[in-house]
Coordinates of C-alpha atoms in Angstrom, one line a residue:
Chain A
M29 CA 0.0 0.0 0.0
E30 CA 1.3 3.4 -0.8
S31 CA 0.5 6.4 1.4
R32 CA -1.6 9.3 0.2
S33 CA 1.3 11.6 -0.2
Q34 CA 3.2 9.0 -2.2
R35 CA 0.2 8.6 -4.4
S36 CA -0.2 12.3 -5.1
A37 CA 3.6 12.7 -5.7
R38 CA 3.4 9.9 -8.3
R39 CA 0.3 11.5 -10.0
L40 CA 2.2 14.8 -10.1
L41 CA 5.1 13.0 -11.8
D42 CA 2.8 11.5 -14.4
W43 CA 1.2 14.9 -15.0
S44 CA 4.5 16.7 -15.5
R45 CA 5.5 14.2 -18.1
S46 CA 2.1 14.1 -19.8
R47 CA 1.7 15.2 -23.4
D48 CA -1.3 17.4 -22.5
P49 CA 0.1 20.9 -22.0
W50 CA -2.8 21.7 -19.6
L51 CA -1.9 18.8 -17.4
R52 CA 1.8 19.8 -17.5
L53 CA 0.8 23.4 -16.5
L54 CA -1.4 22.0 -13.7
A55 CA 1.5 19.9 -12.4
R56 CA 3.7 23.1 -12.4
V57 CA 1.0 25.1 -10.7
W58 CA 0.6 22.4 -8.1
R59 CA 4.4 22.2 -7.5
Y60 CA 4.4 25.9 -6.7
R61 CA 1.2 25.8 -4.5
T62 CA 3.1 27.4 -1.5
A63 CA 4.2 30.2 -3.7
Y64 CA 0.6 30.9 -4.7
L65 CA -0.4 31.0 -1.0
F66 CA 2.3 33.5 -0.3
L67 CA 1.1 35.7 -3.2
L68 CA -2.5 35.4 -2.4
P69 CA -3.1 38.0 0.3
F70 CA -1.4 40.8 -1.6
A71 CA -2.8 39.6 -4.9
V72 CA -6.4 39.8 -3.7
V73 CA -6.2 43.3 -2.3
F74 CA -4.1 44.5 -5.3
L75 CA -6.6 43.0 -7.9
V76 CA -9.7 44.3 -6.1
F77 CA -8.5 47.8 -5.2
T78 CA -5.9 48.6 -7.9
V79 CA -6.6 46.6 -11.0
A80 CA -10.3 46.2 -10.9
P81 CA -10.9 50.0 -10.6
V82 CA -9.0 50.5 -13.9
V83 CA -11.0 47.8 -15.6
I84 CA -14.3 49.1 -14.1
S85 CA -13.5 52.6 -15.3
M86 CA -13.0 51.3 -18.9
L87 CA -16.3 49.4 -18.7
Y88 CA -18.3 52.1 -17.0
G89 CA -17.1 54.6 -19.6
F90 CA -19.7 53.1 -21.9
T91 CA -22.6 53.5 -19.5
Y92 CA -24.8 56.0 -17.8
N93 CA -24.5 55.3 -14.1
N94 CA -25.6 57.5 -11.2
L95 CA -25.2 54.8 -8.6
L96 CA -28.9 54.9 -7.7
E97 CA -30.3 53.1 -10.8
P98 CA -28.6 50.2 -12.6
A99 CA -26.0 51.2 -15.1
R100 CA -27.3 51.7 -18.6
F101 CA -25.2 50.9 -21.7
I102 CA -25.0 53.9 -24.0
G103 CA -22.0 53.0 -26.2
F104 CA -19.7 55.8 -27.1
A105 CA -22.0 58.6 -26.1
N106 CA -19.8 59.6 -23.1
Y107 CA -16.8 59.9 -25.4
I108 CA -18.7 61.8 -28.1
K109 CA -20.0 64.2 -25.4
L110 CA -16.4 64.6 -24.1
A111 CA -15.1 65.5 -27.5
T112 CA -17.8 67.7 -28.8
H113 CA -20.1 69.0 -26.1
D114 CA -18.0 69.6 -23.1
D115 CA -16.0 72.8 -23.5
V116 CA -14.7 72.6 -19.9
F117 CA -13.3 69.2 -20.6
L118 CA -11.3 70.5 -23.5
I119 CA -10.0 73.3 -21.4
A120 CA -9.1 70.8 -18.7
L121 CA -7.4 68.6 -21.2
K122 CA -5.4 71.6 -22.6
N123 CA -4.4 72.6 -19.0
T124 CA -3.4 69.1 -18.1
I125 CA -1.3 68.7 -21.1
V126 CA 0.3 72.1 -20.5
F127 CA 1.0 71.3 -16.8
A128 CA 2.2 67.8 -17.7
V129 CA 4.5 69.0 -20.4
L130 CA 5.9 71.7 -18.1
T131 CA 6.2 69.7 -14.9
G132 CA 6.7 66.2 -16.2
P133 CA 9.8 66.4 -18.4
L134 CA 11.2 69.3 -16.4
G135 CA 10.7 67.7 -13.0
Y136 CA 12.1 64.4 -14.4
V137 CA 15.2 66.0 -15.8
L138 CA 15.6 68.2 -12.8
S139 CA 15.3 65.2 -10.4
F140 CA 18.0 63.4 -12.4
M141 CA 20.3 66.4 -12.7
V142 CA 20.1 67.3 -9.0
A143 CA 20.7 63.6 -8.0
W144 CA 23.7 63.6 -10.3
F145 CA 25.1 66.9 -9.0
I146 CA 24.6 65.7 -5.5
N147 CA 26.5 62.5 -6.4
E148 CA 29.4 64.7 -7.5
L149 CA 29.8 66.1 -4.0
P150 CA 32.0 64.6 -1.3
K151 CA 30.3 61.7 0.4
R152 CA 29.7 63.3 3.7
I153 CA 27.5 66.2 2.6
R154 CA 25.4 64.2 0.2
P155 CA 22.7 63.1 2.7
L156 CA 22.1 66.8 3.7
F157 CA 21.4 67.8 0.1
V158 CA 19.2 64.7 -0.5
L159 CA 17.2 65.7 2.6
I160 CA 16.7 69.3 1.4
F161 CA 15.6 68.3 -2.0
Y162 CA 13.4 65.4 -1.0
S163 CA 11.6 67.0 1.9
P164 CA 9.1 69.1 0.0
S165 CA 7.6 66.0 -1.6
I166 CA 6.9 64.3 1.8
A167 CA 6.0 67.4 3.8
G168 CA 2.3 66.7 3.8
S169 CA 0.1 69.3 2.2
I170 CA 2.6 72.0 2.9
Y171 CA 2.2 73.4 -0.6
I172 CA -0.8 75.3 0.8
I173 CA 2.0 77.7 1.8
F174 CA 2.3 78.8 -1.8
G175 CA -1.1 80.3 -1.4
I176 CA 0.3 82.7 1.2
L177 CA 3.6 83.2 -0.7
F178 CA 1.7 84.0 -3.9
S179 CA -1.2 85.7 -2.2
G180 CA -3.0 88.3 -4.4
D181 CA -2.7 91.3 -2.0
F182 CA 0.5 93.0 -0.9
Y183 CA 0.8 90.7 2.1
G184 CA 1.8 88.0 -0.3
Y185 CA 5.6 87.6 -0.1
V186 CA 6.2 87.5 -3.8
N187 CA 4.0 90.6 -4.4
A188 CA 5.7 92.4 -1.4
T189 CA 9.2 91.6 -2.6
L190 CA 8.5 92.6 -6.2
M191 CA 6.8 95.9 -5.0
N192 CA 9.7 96.5 -2.6
W193 CA 12.2 96.2 -5.4
G194 CA 10.1 98.3 -7.7
F195 CA 9.3 95.8 -10.4
I196 CA 5.5 96.3 -10.0
D197 CA 3.3 99.0 -8.6
Q198 CA 0.1 97.1 -8.1
P199 CA -0.1 93.6 -6.5
I200 CA -0.5 90.8 -9.0
N201 CA -3.4 88.5 -8.5
W202 CA -1.4 85.4 -8.9
L203 CA -4.1 82.9 -7.8
A204 CA -7.1 84.4 -9.7
D205 CA -5.6 85.9 -12.8
P206 CA -5.6 83.3 -15.6
K207 CA -2.4 84.9 -17.0
Y208 CA -0.4 83.8 -14.0
M209 CA -2.2 80.8 -12.6
A210 CA -0.4 78.1 -14.7
F211 CA 2.9 79.6 -13.7
V212 CA 2.2 79.3 -10.0
V213 CA 0.9 75.7 -10.4
V214 CA 4.0 74.7 -12.3
I215 CA 6.3 76.3 -9.7
C216 CA 4.5 74.6 -6.8
V217 CA 4.4 71.2 -8.5
L218 CA 8.1 71.4 -9.4
W219 CA 8.8 72.2 -5.8
T220 CA 7.3 68.9 -4.8
S221 CA 8.5 66.9 -7.7
M222 CA 11.7 65.3 -6.2
G223 CA 10.0 62.3 -4.8
A224 CA 10.6 58.5 -5.0
G225 CA 12.1 58.8 -8.5
F226 CA 14.7 61.3 -7.3
L227 CA 15.6 58.9 -4.5
S228 CA 15.9 56.1 -7.0
F229 CA 18.4 58.3 -9.1
V230 CA 20.4 59.1 -6.0
A231 CA 20.6 55.4 -5.0
G232 CA 21.4 54.3 -8.5
L233 CA 24.2 56.8 -8.9
R234 CA 25.6 55.9 -5.5
S235 CA 25.8 52.2 -6.1
M236 CA 27.4 52.4 -9.5
D237 CA 30.5 50.3 -10.0
R238 CA 33.5 52.6 -10.2
Q239 CA 35.3 50.4 -12.7
Y240 CA 33.0 51.7 -15.5
F241 CA 34.3 55.2 -14.8
E242 CA 37.9 54.1 -14.6
A243 CA 37.6 52.2 -17.9
S244 CA 35.9 55.1 -19.6
A245 CA 38.6 57.6 -18.5
I246 CA 41.2 55.3 -20.1
D247 CA 39.1 55.1 -23.2
G248 CA 39.2 58.8 -23.6
V249 CA 36.3 60.3 -21.7
R250 CA 37.6 63.8 -20.9
N251 CA 35.0 65.5 -18.7
R252 CA 32.1 64.8 -16.4
W253 CA 29.6 65.7 -19.2
Q254 CA 31.0 63.1 -21.6
E255 CA 31.0 60.6 -18.7
L256 CA 27.3 61.5 -18.0
W257 CA 26.2 60.8 -21.5
Y258 CA 28.3 57.8 -22.5
V259 CA 28.6 56.0 -19.2
T260 CA 26.2 57.1 -16.4
L261 CA 23.0 57.5 -18.4
P262 CA 23.1 54.2 -20.2
L263 CA 23.9 52.4 -16.8
M264 CA 21.1 54.3 -15.2
K265 CA 18.4 53.2 -17.7
P266 CA 16.5 50.9 -15.3
Q267 CA 16.2 53.7 -12.7
L268 CA 15.3 56.2 -15.4
M269 CA 12.4 54.0 -16.5
F270 CA 11.2 53.7 -13.0
G271 CA 11.5 57.5 -12.5
A272 CA 9.7 58.1 -15.8
I273 CA 6.6 56.1 -14.6
L274 CA 6.5 58.0 -11.4
S275 CA 6.9 61.4 -13.3
I276 CA 4.1 60.6 -15.6
T277 CA 1.8 59.6 -12.7
A278 CA 2.6 62.8 -10.9
A279 CA 2.3 65.0 -13.9
F280 CA -1.1 63.8 -15.0
S281 CA -2.6 63.6 -11.6
I282 CA -2.2 67.3 -10.6
H283 CA -5.4 68.3 -8.9
E284 CA -5.0 68.9 -5.1
V285 CA -2.5 71.8 -5.7
T286 CA -5.0 73.6 -8.0
I287 CA -7.9 73.2 -5.5
A288 CA -5.8 74.3 -2.6
L289 CA -4.4 77.3 -4.3
M290 CA -7.0 78.4 -6.9
G291 CA -10.2 77.0 -5.5
F292 CA -12.7 74.9 -7.3
P293 CA -13.6 75.7 -9.9
S294 CA -10.7 78.2 -10.6
T295 CA -11.3 81.5 -12.4
E296 CA -12.3 80.8 -16.0
Y297 CA -11.2 77.2 -15.4
A298 CA -7.7 78.3 -16.0
A299 CA -6.3 75.8 -13.5
H300 CA -8.9 73.1 -14.1
T301 CA -7.3 69.7 -14.8
V302 CA -8.7 66.5 -16.2
V303 CA -8.6 65.0 -12.7
N304 CA -10.5 68.0 -11.3
H305 CA -13.1 67.5 -14.0
L306 CA -13.3 63.8 -13.1
W307 CA -14.0 64.6 -9.5
D308 CA -16.5 67.2 -10.5
Y309 CA -18.6 64.6 -12.4
G310 CA -17.9 61.7 -10.0
Y311 CA -18.4 63.2 -6.7
L312 CA -20.5 66.4 -7.3
R313 CA -22.7 65.3 -10.2
F314 CA -22.7 61.5 -9.5
D315 CA -22.4 60.8 -13.2
M316 CA -20.0 57.9 -12.8
G317 CA -20.2 56.7 -16.3
Y318 CA -19.0 60.1 -17.6
A319 CA -16.3 60.3 -15.0
S320 CA -15.1 56.9 -15.9
A321 CA -14.9 57.9 -19.5
I322 CA -12.7 60.8 -18.4
A323 CA -10.5 58.4 -16.4
T324 CA -10.1 56.1 -19.4
V325 CA -8.9 58.9 -21.6
L326 CA -6.4 59.7 -18.9
F327 CA -5.2 56.1 -18.7
L328 CA -4.6 55.9 -22.4
V329 CA -2.7 59.2 -22.5
M330 CA -0.5 58.0 -19.6
I331 CA 0.3 54.6 -21.2
G332 CA 1.0 56.3 -24.5
C333 CA 3.5 58.7 -22.7
N334 CA 5.2 55.8 -21.0
K335 CA 5.7 54.0 -24.3
A336 CA 7.1 57.1 -25.9
I337 CA 9.6 57.7 -23.0
N338 CA 10.8 54.2 -23.0
A339 CA 11.4 54.5 -26.8
M340 CA 13.4 57.6 -26.1
L341 CA 15.4 56.0 -23.3
R342 CA 16.6 53.4 -25.7
K343 CA 18.4 56.1 -27.7
V344 CA 20.3 57.4 -24.7
G345 CA 24.1 57.1 -25.0
K346 CA 24.2 56.4 -28.7
Chain B
M12 CA 43.5 46.7 -12.2
A13 CA 43.5 48.8 -9.1
A14 CA 45.1 47.0 -6.3
R15 CA 44.1 49.7 -3.8
R16 CA 40.5 50.8 -3.6
A17 CA 41.1 54.3 -2.3
N18 CA 38.5 56.3 -0.5
G19 CA 38.6 59.2 -2.9
G20 CA 39.5 61.7 -0.3
D21 CA 43.1 62.5 -1.0
L22 CA 44.0 65.1 -3.6
L23 CA 46.9 64.9 -6.0
R24 CA 48.3 67.6 -8.2
L25 CA 48.9 66.4 -11.8
A26 CA 49.4 68.2 -15.1
G27 CA 48.4 71.4 -13.4
R28 CA 45.0 70.1 -12.3
S29 CA 44.0 68.9 -8.9
V30 CA 42.4 65.5 -9.2
R31 CA 41.1 62.9 -6.9
T32 CA 43.1 59.8 -6.5
L33 CA 40.9 56.8 -6.8
G34 CA 43.5 54.1 -7.3
E35 CA 46.1 53.2 -9.9
G36 CA 45.3 53.5 -13.5
Y37 CA 46.4 54.9 -16.9
V38 CA 45.4 58.1 -18.2
R39 CA 45.8 59.5 -21.8
T40 CA 47.2 63.0 -21.6
R41 CA 48.3 65.3 -24.3
S42 CA 51.9 64.0 -24.0
G43 CA 50.9 60.4 -24.3
I44 CA 49.7 57.6 -22.1
R45 CA 51.0 57.7 -18.6
R46 CA 50.7 55.7 -15.5
T47 CA 49.2 57.7 -12.7
F48 CA 47.6 57.2 -9.3
H49 CA 44.3 58.5 -10.2
V50 CA 41.7 58.0 -12.9
R51 CA 39.4 60.7 -11.9
A52 CA 40.8 62.9 -14.6
T53 CA 37.2 63.6 -15.7
R54 CA 36.7 66.1 -12.8
S55 CA 38.0 69.6 -12.7
A56 CA 38.3 71.4 -9.4
S57 CA 36.5 74.5 -10.8
G58 CA 33.7 72.3 -12.0
N59 CA 33.3 70.8 -8.6
L60 CA 33.2 74.2 -7.0
A61 CA 30.6 75.5 -9.5
N62 CA 28.6 72.3 -8.8
L63 CA 28.6 72.9 -5.1
L64 CA 27.7 76.6 -5.4
M65 CA 24.8 75.9 -7.8
L66 CA 23.4 73.2 -5.5
A67 CA 23.7 75.5 -2.5
I68 CA 21.7 78.3 -4.3
F69 CA 19.2 75.8 -5.5
S70 CA 18.7 74.3 -2.0
V71 CA 18.0 77.8 -0.6
L72 CA 15.1 78.2 -3.0
M73 CA 13.8 74.7 -2.0
L74 CA 14.1 75.6 1.6
V75 CA 12.3 79.0 1.6
P76 CA 8.8 77.7 1.8
M77 CA 9.8 75.3 4.6
L78 CA 11.7 77.9 6.5
Y79 CA 8.7 80.1 6.2
V80 CA 6.4 77.4 7.7
V81 CA 8.8 76.8 10.6
N82 CA 9.1 80.6 11.4
N83 CA 5.4 81.2 11.0
A84 CA 4.6 78.7 13.7
F85 CA 6.6 80.9 16.2
K86 CA 5.4 84.3 15.1
P87 CA 3.1 86.4 17.2
V88 CA -0.1 87.4 15.4
D89 CA 1.1 91.0 14.6
E90 CA 4.1 89.6 12.9
L91 CA 2.0 87.2 10.7
F92 CA 0.4 90.3 9.1
I93 CA 3.3 92.7 9.0
F94 CA 4.1 94.6 5.8
P95 CA 6.5 94.1 4.2
P96 CA 6.3 90.5 5.2
R97 CA 9.5 88.9 6.7
I98 CA 10.4 85.3 6.6
F99 CA 12.3 85.2 9.8
V100 CA 10.5 85.6 13.2
Q101 CA 11.5 88.6 15.4
N102 CA 10.0 87.8 18.7
P103 CA 9.4 84.0 18.8
T104 CA 6.4 82.9 20.9
L105 CA 4.8 79.6 21.6
D106 CA 1.3 81.2 21.5
N107 CA 0.3 79.5 18.3
L108 CA 1.0 76.1 19.5
R109 CA -0.9 76.9 22.7
D110 CA -3.8 78.3 20.6
L111 CA -3.8 75.0 18.5
A112 CA -3.8 72.9 21.7
S113 CA -6.8 74.9 23.1
I114 CA -8.8 74.7 19.8
L115 CA -8.2 71.0 19.6
G116 CA -9.0 70.6 23.3
N117 CA -12.4 72.3 22.9
S118 CA -13.4 70.6 19.6
W119 CA -16.6 68.7 19.4
V120 CA -14.8 65.4 18.7
P121 CA -11.8 65.2 21.1
V122 CA -8.5 65.6 19.3
T123 CA -7.3 62.3 20.8
R124 CA -9.9 60.6 18.7
Y125 CA -8.6 62.1 15.4
L126 CA -5.1 61.2 16.5
F127 CA -6.2 57.6 17.4
N128 CA -7.8 57.2 14.0
T129 CA -4.7 58.4 12.2
V130 CA -2.3 56.2 14.3
L131 CA -4.6 53.2 13.7
I132 CA -4.9 53.7 10.0
T133 CA -1.1 54.3 9.6
S134 CA 0.0 51.3 11.8
A135 CA -2.5 48.8 10.6
G136 CA -2.2 49.7 7.0
T137 CA 1.6 49.8 7.0
A138 CA 2.0 46.6 9.0
L139 CA -0.2 44.6 6.6
H140 CA 1.2 46.3 3.5
V141 CA 4.8 45.4 4.4
L142 CA 3.9 41.8 5.4
F143 CA 1.7 41.0 2.3
A144 CA 4.0 42.8 -0.1
S145 CA 7.1 41.1 1.2
M146 CA 5.5 37.6 1.0
A147 CA 4.3 38.3 -2.6
A148 CA 7.7 39.9 -3.5
Y149 CA 9.6 36.9 -2.1
V150 CA 7.8 34.3 -4.2
L151 CA 7.7 36.6 -7.3
E152 CA 11.5 36.9 -7.2
K153 CA 12.5 33.5 -6.1
Y154 CA 10.0 31.1 -7.5
P155 CA 9.3 31.0 -11.3
F156 CA 5.7 29.8 -10.9
P157 CA 3.3 30.0 -13.9
G158 CA 2.0 33.6 -14.1
S159 CA 4.6 35.3 -12.0
K160 CA 6.0 37.3 -14.9
A161 CA 2.6 38.5 -16.0
F162 CA 1.6 39.4 -12.5
F163 CA 4.8 41.5 -12.1
A164 CA 4.2 43.2 -15.5
L165 CA 0.8 44.2 -14.2
V166 CA 2.3 45.6 -11.0
I167 CA 4.6 47.8 -13.1
T168 CA 1.8 49.1 -15.3
T169 CA -0.4 50.0 -12.3
L170 CA 2.4 52.0 -10.8
M171 CA 1.2 54.7 -13.2
F172 CA -2.4 54.7 -12.0
S173 CA -2.4 56.8 -8.9
A174 CA -5.2 56.5 -6.3
T175 CA -6.7 59.8 -7.2
I176 CA -7.6 58.6 -10.7
T177 CA -9.0 55.2 -9.6
S178 CA -10.9 56.8 -6.6
I179 CA -14.3 56.7 -8.3
P180 CA -14.5 53.0 -9.2
N181 CA -12.8 52.4 -5.8
F182 CA -15.6 54.2 -4.2
I183 CA -18.1 52.0 -5.9
I184 CA -16.1 48.8 -4.9
L185 CA -15.8 50.0 -1.3
S186 CA -19.5 50.8 -1.1
R187 CA -20.4 47.4 -2.5
L188 CA -18.2 45.8 0.1
G189 CA -19.8 47.9 2.8
M190 CA -16.5 49.5 3.7
V191 CA -17.5 53.1 3.1
N192 CA -17.5 55.2 6.2
T193 CA -15.3 52.7 8.1
L194 CA -11.6 53.1 8.7
W195 CA -11.2 50.0 6.5
S196 CA -11.9 52.1 3.5
I197 CA -8.5 53.8 3.9
I198 CA -6.6 50.8 5.4
V199 CA -7.5 48.1 2.9
P200 CA -6.7 49.7 -0.4
A201 CA -3.4 50.9 0.9
I202 CA -2.4 47.3 1.7
G203 CA -2.3 46.5 -2.1
A204 CA -0.2 49.5 -3.1
P205 CA 1.9 48.4 -6.1
L206 CA 4.9 50.6 -5.3
G207 CA 5.7 48.6 -2.1
L208 CA 5.6 45.3 -3.9
F209 CA 7.7 46.6 -6.8
L210 CA 10.5 48.0 -4.5
M211 CA 10.5 44.9 -2.4
K212 CA 10.7 42.5 -5.3
Q213 CA 13.6 44.4 -6.8
F214 CA 15.4 44.4 -3.5
M215 CA 14.7 40.6 -3.0
S216 CA 17.1 40.1 -5.9
T217 CA 20.0 40.9 -3.5
V218 CA 19.2 37.8 -1.4
P219 CA 21.5 35.0 -2.8
D220 CA 19.7 32.0 -4.1
S221 CA 22.2 29.8 -2.4
V222 CA 21.1 30.9 1.0
I223 CA 17.5 29.8 0.2
E224 CA 18.8 26.5 -1.3
A225 CA 20.9 25.7 1.7
A226 CA 18.0 26.4 4.0
K227 CA 15.9 24.1 2.1
I228 CA 18.4 21.3 2.1
D229 CA 18.5 21.7 5.8
G230 CA 14.9 21.0 5.9
T231 CA 13.7 24.5 7.0
S232 CA 10.0 25.0 6.4
E233 CA 8.8 27.6 4.0
M234 CA 7.3 29.8 6.8
R235 CA 10.5 29.6 8.8
L236 CA 12.7 30.3 5.8
F237 CA 10.7 33.4 4.9
F238 CA 10.3 34.9 8.4
R239 CA 13.6 33.9 9.9
I240 CA 16.0 34.0 7.1
V241 CA 14.7 36.1 4.1
M242 CA 12.9 38.9 6.1
P243 CA 15.9 39.8 8.2
M244 CA 18.0 40.0 5.0
V245 CA 15.7 42.6 3.4
K246 CA 15.4 44.8 6.4
P247 CA 16.5 48.0 4.5
A248 CA 13.6 47.4 2.1
W249 CA 10.9 47.0 4.7
L250 CA 12.1 50.1 6.4
A251 CA 11.7 51.9 3.0
L252 CA 8.2 50.3 2.6
I253 CA 7.2 51.5 6.0
I254 CA 8.3 55.0 5.3
F255 CA 6.5 55.2 1.9
S256 CA 3.3 53.6 3.2
A257 CA 3.3 55.4 6.5
Q258 CA 3.8 58.8 4.9
N259 CA 1.0 58.2 2.6
L260 CA -1.4 57.1 5.3
W261 CA -0.3 59.7 7.9
N262 CA -1.3 62.4 5.3
T263 CA -4.6 60.8 4.4
T264 CA -7.6 63.1 5.0
G265 CA -10.2 60.4 4.0
D266 CA -12.6 63.1 2.9
I267 CA -14.4 61.0 0.4
Y268 CA -14.7 57.7 2.0
I269 CA -15.4 58.8 5.6
R270 CA -18.4 60.8 6.6
S271 CA -18.7 60.4 10.4
E272 CA -16.8 63.1 12.3
S273 CA -15.6 60.6 14.9
L274 CA -13.9 58.5 12.2
K275 CA -12.0 61.4 10.5
P276 CA -8.2 61.2 10.7
L277 CA -6.0 64.0 12.1
P278 CA -5.0 65.7 8.8
Y279 CA -8.7 66.3 8.2
A280 CA -9.1 68.1 11.5
M281 CA -5.9 70.1 10.7
Q282 CA -7.2 71.1 7.3
Q283 CA -10.3 72.4 8.9
I284 CA -8.3 74.6 11.3
M285 CA -6.0 75.8 8.4
S286 CA -9.0 76.7 6.3
A287 CA -10.4 79.0 8.9
G288 CA -8.3 81.9 7.5
V289 CA -7.3 85.0 9.3
A290 CA -9.1 84.2 12.6
R291 CA -6.9 81.2 13.2
A292 CA -3.8 82.2 11.2
G293 CA -1.7 81.5 14.3
A294 CA -3.1 78.1 15.0
G295 CA -3.0 77.3 11.3
S296 CA 0.7 78.0 11.1
A297 CA 1.3 75.7 14.0
V298 CA -0.6 73.0 12.1
G299 CA 1.6 73.5 9.1
L300 CA 4.7 72.9 11.3
L301 CA 3.2 69.7 12.8
L302 CA 2.1 68.2 9.5
M303 CA 5.6 68.9 8.1
V304 CA 7.8 67.8 10.9
V305 CA 6.7 64.2 11.4
P306 CA 7.4 62.8 7.9
I307 CA 10.7 64.7 7.6
A308 CA 11.9 63.5 11.0
V309 CA 11.0 59.9 10.0
F310 CA 13.0 60.3 6.8
I311 CA 16.1 61.7 8.5
A312 CA 16.0 58.6 10.8
S313 CA 15.8 56.1 7.9
Q314 CA 17.5 57.8 4.9
S315 CA 20.4 55.4 4.5
S316 CA 18.2 52.2 4.4
I317 CA 15.8 53.9 2.0
V318 CA 18.6 54.8 -0.4
D319 CA 19.9 51.2 0.0
T320 CA 16.5 50.0 -1.2
M321 CA 16.0 52.5 -4.0
A322 CA 19.4 51.3 -5.5
T323 CA 17.6 48.2 -6.8
S324 CA 14.5 50.1 -7.9
G325 CA 15.3 50.1 -11.6
I326 CA 13.1 48.5 -14.3
K327 CA 15.0 46.2 -16.4
E328 CA 13.7 45.4 -19.9

């Protein structure tokens, strides 16, 4: 008589040698059953609260759904309305792209350059500079302070300083004048843009093998800029890809800053972003279908950007 | 090549330029190839100085808003509204902190309740996130089970979708599960944050496979192997995960998912005080200081292990 475990082990052996690919897969799955158990708790939460929302957004985009009645399928009506009937969405899309173009690439390049400059410093003082540049991104909702710095009356620090130095006679209404609002948002977002991506760059640069630099110096690299382009950047590609993802996320998700500084809705919607618009329809008007369509547009734009950046990173150092 | 791995501290004068010595090597100079004691010929002293100066100026700009927050917290009310405004405080006072304490002491819901909520959210969410993410990261990195690659690819893609964009479908899911208006609505979604799994998985690659194989040959159980051998080896990474997760949860206002006042977290109460404008400008500035100090202090305490973790954060094609 063979025991139960012996029997199952023999069946597994049979399966793994079977000609049926499904049985072979089943045998592999069964072999790694403990691994699946380890993965399970995270996978459940991750799938329900991170992946499912994305899928649901894409599906709900085709429905009318106010949460009270059952969702009703309406085809592409939401997207058609977005493109043709919703002027505010077009303004929001324009603003989002402007903010994303100004803060995304600029914040990304700035994060890398600052990390690289810090890495050029003697080892002892590096942590101090890392702390200074990283702090704004973790300091809670401290960007509210920009509302006081850029306050529209002459108590605002920027206005007071400019008036003191005689650049302007009248205080500029930074937070309510559409001419200046984008500028303030960009400054504020850039201030907080040295986040996890920046830390990734700092760490990647720090842990780089010195032999590459020694070899490149012998091969004729003459200064730090050549070294940056031909040695450092190609070696940093994995970190650069990670940083790119985080930059895209940050650049396209700008919304709290504009609400905190310019209110909701902002003057002439000049600081209205796609995420603001999404919240407007989702939480104020409870048109979840329409809000989901907005989210889907945003997902597609973000994935497209990520693909484009990865394609560009492949050309680095050539 | 280099027999001596120098520390990079000593300077050497060569060909009229001061350079760092980093070990023996060969350098091509105008007069031909010559053996030197340095290979850091790619750095000029003037460049290093310019670099330091530029960073110093830049960091002052970064610091201004934060300096302002710190100084404001100690300004008496007349200084808060002085013209022209000054960044630095003249007559420091603790009145603002006292005001804040009295406002919080007299609020309808006691401040200890807000604090309790935030501490509970932060500790429960972070502990479960670190545990679950580490377990998942361990098997994703060390066991080539069917579907592991696809799962990790999914994790990388979802790094892009921040919680703000998925908040609407999330609200629907949470309400179906009956979690809206409970603290679970903040804790549970944070457990499955993809960033933590991603960082942990990349860091797990520094654990040598031989260690795991040796433990298995010794007959160590999977549970013991994970908790007693692997987890201690990735300590820098779980410190980093704790920081990222705790920072996120500490700052959560929970304004959408939580309606009952007694379940609101601390940042929500703080925001209410801050938004009261001129009347509470003093207390508001004290709030600013409090919200800022905690995450920064935590980062200072854990900077080196975070940077160790981030060194493995790259995405390889």
